[in-house]
Short mmCIF file of C-alpha atoms in Angstrom, two decimals:
data_model
loop_
_atom_site.label_atom_id
_atom_site.label_comp_id
_atom_site.label_asym_id
_atom_site.label_seq_id
_atom_site.Cartn_x
_atom_site.Cartn_y
_atom_site.Cartn_z
CA MET A 327 115.92 155.79 123.84
CA THR A 328 113.34 153.35 125.07
CA SER A 329 113.64 152.88 129.22
CA SER A 330 114.36 149.28 130.17
CA LEU A 331 113.67 150.19 133.97
CA ARG A 332 110.87 152.19 135.35
CA LEU A 333 110.95 153.21 139.05
CA HIS A 334 107.70 154.46 140.64
CA VAL A 335 107.65 157.14 143.47
CA VAL A 336 104.72 157.19 145.69
CA VAL A 337 104.30 160.90 147.46
CA PRO A 338 102.34 159.93 150.25
CA VAL A 339 100.93 163.37 151.21
CA THR A 340 98.30 165.58 149.38
CA GLY A 341 100.02 169.05 150.05
CA MET A 342 103.22 168.93 148.38
CA GLY A 343 104.28 170.14 145.00
CA ALA A 344 104.74 167.86 141.98
CA ARG A 345 108.09 165.82 141.30
CA ASP A 346 110.25 166.45 138.34
CA SER A 347 110.32 162.88 136.88
CA ALA A 348 113.38 163.96 134.52
CA ALA A 349 115.24 165.57 137.24
CA LEU A 350 114.67 162.35 139.42
CA ALA A 351 116.15 160.13 136.80
CA ALA A 352 119.02 162.20 136.09
CA GLY A 353 122.15 160.32 137.15
CA LEU A 354 120.40 157.00 137.60
CA GLY A 355 121.97 155.87 134.41
CA PRO A 356 121.11 155.05 130.60
CA GLY A 357 117.59 153.47 130.51
CA VAL A 358 116.16 154.22 133.74
CA ALA A 359 113.02 156.21 133.86
CA VAL A 360 111.23 157.52 136.97
CA THR A 361 107.39 158.08 137.13
CA TRP A 362 105.30 159.39 140.10
CA SER A 363 102.00 159.50 141.91
CA ARG A 364 100.52 161.29 144.94
CA ILE A 365 98.06 159.84 147.40
CA GLU A 366 94.55 161.51 146.91
CA THR A 367 93.39 160.70 150.34
CA GLY A 368 95.48 161.53 153.56
CA PRO A 369 97.13 164.21 155.24
CA ALA A 370 98.91 167.15 153.52
CA SER A 371 102.02 166.53 155.28
CA ILE A 372 103.39 163.86 157.69
CA GLU A 373 104.47 165.13 161.14
CA SER A 374 103.51 162.50 163.45
CA GLU A 375 102.52 158.89 163.57
CA LEU A 376 98.87 159.62 163.37
CA ASP A 377 99.65 161.30 159.90
CA GLU A 378 101.80 158.08 158.92
CA ALA A 379 98.52 155.88 159.86
CA LEU A 380 96.46 158.18 157.52
CA ALA A 381 98.65 157.98 154.79
CA ALA A 382 99.28 154.28 154.74
CA PRO A 383 95.97 153.12 153.28
CA ASP A 384 95.88 155.28 149.86
CA THR A 385 99.92 154.85 149.64
CA ILE A 386 99.24 151.10 149.71
CA ALA A 387 97.03 151.33 146.79
CA LYS A 388 99.32 153.65 144.70
CA VAL A 389 102.10 150.91 145.24
CA LEU A 390 99.58 148.22 144.01
CA ASP A 391 98.74 150.44 140.97
CA ALA A 392 102.56 150.71 140.15
CA ALA A 393 103.21 147.35 140.37
CA ARG A 394 100.26 146.29 138.00
CA SER A 395 101.17 149.07 135.48
CA GLY A 396 104.86 147.32 135.24
CA ALA A 397 106.97 149.25 137.74
CA ALA A 398 110.28 147.51 138.39
CA ALA A 399 110.32 148.91 142.18
CA VAL A 400 108.50 151.62 143.97
CA VAL A 401 109.88 154.22 146.42
CA ILE A 402 107.84 155.82 149.43
CA ASP A 403 109.07 159.51 149.02
CA CYS A 404 108.67 159.99 153.06
CA LEU A 405 111.08 159.48 155.72
CA GLY A 406 108.30 158.15 157.83
CA ASP A 407 107.83 155.27 155.18
CA PRO A 408 104.05 155.34 155.68
CA GLY A 409 102.67 151.89 155.08
CA LEU A 410 106.15 150.22 153.69
CA GLU A 411 105.83 147.05 155.44
CA ALA A 412 102.22 146.46 154.28
CA ALA A 413 102.90 147.39 150.73
CA ARG A 414 105.62 144.84 150.49
CA GLU A 415 103.04 142.34 151.76
CA VAL A 416 100.95 142.82 148.70
CA VAL A 417 103.12 143.14 145.72
CA THR A 418 106.08 141.15 144.43
CA ILE A 419 108.50 144.04 143.41
CA PRO A 420 110.82 146.08 145.82
CA VAL A 421 109.01 148.62 147.77
CA LEU A 422 111.80 150.97 149.38
CA GLY A 423 111.33 153.48 151.85
CA SER A 424 113.09 156.85 151.82
CA GLY A 425 113.81 156.70 155.69
CA GLN A 426 114.59 153.08 156.08
CA THR A 427 116.84 153.29 152.88
CA SER A 428 118.73 156.50 153.72
CA MET A 429 119.75 155.15 157.17
CA HIS A 430 121.37 151.96 155.93
CA VAL A 431 123.03 154.16 153.30
CA ALA A 432 124.22 156.52 156.05
CA ALA A 433 125.76 153.52 158.10
CA MET A 434 127.73 152.77 154.99
CA LEU A 435 129.09 156.24 154.37
CA GLY A 436 130.26 156.71 158.22
CA TYR A 437 130.10 155.04 161.67
CA ARG A 438 127.43 157.38 163.13
CA PHE A 439 124.96 159.47 161.62
CA SER A 440 122.48 162.21 162.55
CA ILE A 441 118.99 162.86 161.11
CA LEU A 442 117.59 166.64 160.67
CA THR A 443 114.20 166.34 160.91
CA VAL A 444 111.64 169.01 160.79
CA LEU A 445 109.88 169.31 164.13
CA SER A 446 111.07 168.18 167.71
CA ARG A 447 107.86 166.24 168.29
CA LEU A 448 109.40 163.73 165.43
CA ILE A 449 112.71 163.23 167.46
CA ARG A 450 111.57 160.24 169.16
CA VAL A 451 109.64 158.83 166.32
CA ASP A 452 112.93 158.87 164.09
CA GLU A 453 115.28 157.15 167.08
CA GLU A 454 112.28 154.14 167.02
CA LYS A 455 112.67 153.92 163.56
CA ALA A 456 116.31 153.69 163.49
CA ALA A 457 116.03 151.26 166.22
CA ARG A 458 113.56 149.31 164.16
CA CYS A 459 116.29 149.18 161.43
CA GLY A 460 118.55 147.90 163.84
CA LEU A 461 120.84 151.12 163.63
CA ALA A 462 120.09 152.52 167.20
CA SER A 463 123.92 152.13 168.08
CA ARG A 464 124.82 153.95 164.65
CA LEU A 465 122.64 156.72 165.53
CA ALA A 466 124.32 159.97 166.91
CA SER A 467 121.41 162.13 167.39
CA VAL A 468 118.12 163.27 165.55
CA ARG A 469 118.03 167.22 165.68
CA SER A 470 115.13 169.60 164.56
CA VAL A 471 115.10 172.73 162.45
CA ASP A 472 111.66 173.66 163.70
CA ILE A 473 110.38 174.17 160.23
CA PRO A 474 106.83 172.48 159.51
CA VAL A 475 106.94 170.45 156.36
CA LEU A 476 104.57 172.83 154.23
CA GLU A 477 106.97 175.59 154.96
CA LEU A 478 109.82 174.15 153.68
CA GLU A 479 109.70 175.12 150.24
CA GLN A 480 109.08 179.09 151.06
CA ASP A 481 112.38 179.94 152.03
CA HIS A 482 115.38 177.71 150.96
CA GLU A 483 118.23 180.03 152.30
CA ARG A 484 116.45 180.05 155.86
CA LEU A 485 116.06 176.26 155.58
CA THR A 486 119.63 175.84 154.30
CA GLU A 487 120.94 177.83 157.13
CA ALA A 488 118.90 175.92 159.89
CA LEU A 489 120.01 172.74 158.44
CA ALA A 490 123.64 173.86 158.56
CA GLU A 491 123.51 175.27 162.12
CA GLN A 492 121.83 171.78 163.29
CA GLY A 493 124.33 169.70 161.26
CA LEU A 494 127.33 171.28 162.62
CA ARG A 495 125.95 170.94 165.98
CA ALA A 496 125.48 167.10 165.26
CA VAL A 497 128.92 166.88 163.96
CA ARG A 498 130.67 168.65 166.70
CA ASP A 499 128.51 168.17 169.90
CA ASP A 500 126.91 164.42 168.81
CA GLY A 501 129.77 162.99 166.89
CA ALA A 502 128.02 162.57 163.64
CA HIS A 503 130.00 161.31 160.59
CA VAL A 504 127.14 161.72 158.30
CA ILE A 505 124.21 163.86 157.88
CA ILE A 506 120.53 162.57 156.65
CA LEU A 507 118.19 165.54 155.74
CA GLY A 508 114.92 164.18 157.75
CA CYS A 509 112.33 165.07 155.13
CA THR A 510 111.86 164.59 151.42
CA GLY A 511 110.82 167.95 151.18
CA MET A 512 114.34 169.17 151.76
CA LEU A 513 114.96 167.57 148.39
CA GLY A 514 117.90 169.10 146.56
CA LEU A 515 119.49 170.89 149.59
CA ALA A 516 122.45 168.31 150.09
CA ASP A 517 125.13 169.95 148.54
CA SER A 518 124.37 173.34 150.04
CA VAL A 519 124.17 171.98 153.32
CA ALA A 520 127.67 170.10 152.77
CA ALA A 521 129.10 173.31 151.59
CA ALA A 522 128.03 175.27 154.46
CA LEU A 523 129.33 172.73 156.96
CA ALA A 524 132.50 172.72 155.11
CA ALA A 525 132.57 176.48 155.30
CA ALA A 526 131.90 176.59 158.98
CA GLY A 527 134.94 174.07 159.69
CA ALA A 528 133.51 170.57 159.06
CA PRO A 529 134.68 169.54 155.58
CA GLY A 530 133.97 166.05 153.99
CA ILE A 531 130.84 165.41 155.63
CA PRO A 532 128.31 163.26 153.60
CA VAL A 533 124.82 164.55 153.53
CA VAL A 534 122.20 162.35 152.51
CA ASP A 535 119.40 163.41 150.18
CA PRO A 536 116.71 160.67 151.10
CA LEU A 537 115.02 160.49 147.88
CA PRO A 538 117.72 160.47 145.26
CA ALA A 539 119.74 158.21 147.49
CA THR A 540 116.69 155.67 147.62
CA LEU A 541 116.23 155.99 143.84
CA GLN A 542 119.87 155.15 143.42
CA VAL A 543 119.54 151.92 145.39
CA ALA A 544 116.41 150.83 143.63
CA ALA A 545 118.15 151.27 140.30
CA GLY A 546 120.86 149.21 141.47
#
């Protein structure tokens, strides 16, 4: 079957593993394909505003490449959304940031949401991003699992436990109704975290997996 809609994912770091295009396209509907590319110049991971700034130039270049090759929309595969606004200035197709989009999705799923980020130094950064999105009043908290980005794929059991622990605290102590996985390196763990929350006495809490959620929005 020929795809009628192609979405392109830009991975704005040099140190993460490959993305599975078929897995990303699963559930997006018939005729939707996903392609991806990774920046060649920039940080291995994004754990600061400096990293975001260093990732932006090649991210914008990859967005331009995707637009020129006929992509219908581009998704930036990072909660930091490096280069998002600048990329929107140079192409005529939609460019969606996983961070911005996932916060708006969370705000539609419940009144207050919490972000589970990787390191404590990103708490302020995420709080400021929520404010720039007009969602400061909907942000219950930003909590950290204290696991660096490049270690996220090493032990999914440890990561899931840490996410569930902080997620439960966000629900019970901070009043969160929705949880956002605070790094796209946590891809695929939303169901496990939701199940762990339910087992701990917090059933029915939506857990937003930012990259798939953003692709769903891009696919319409």
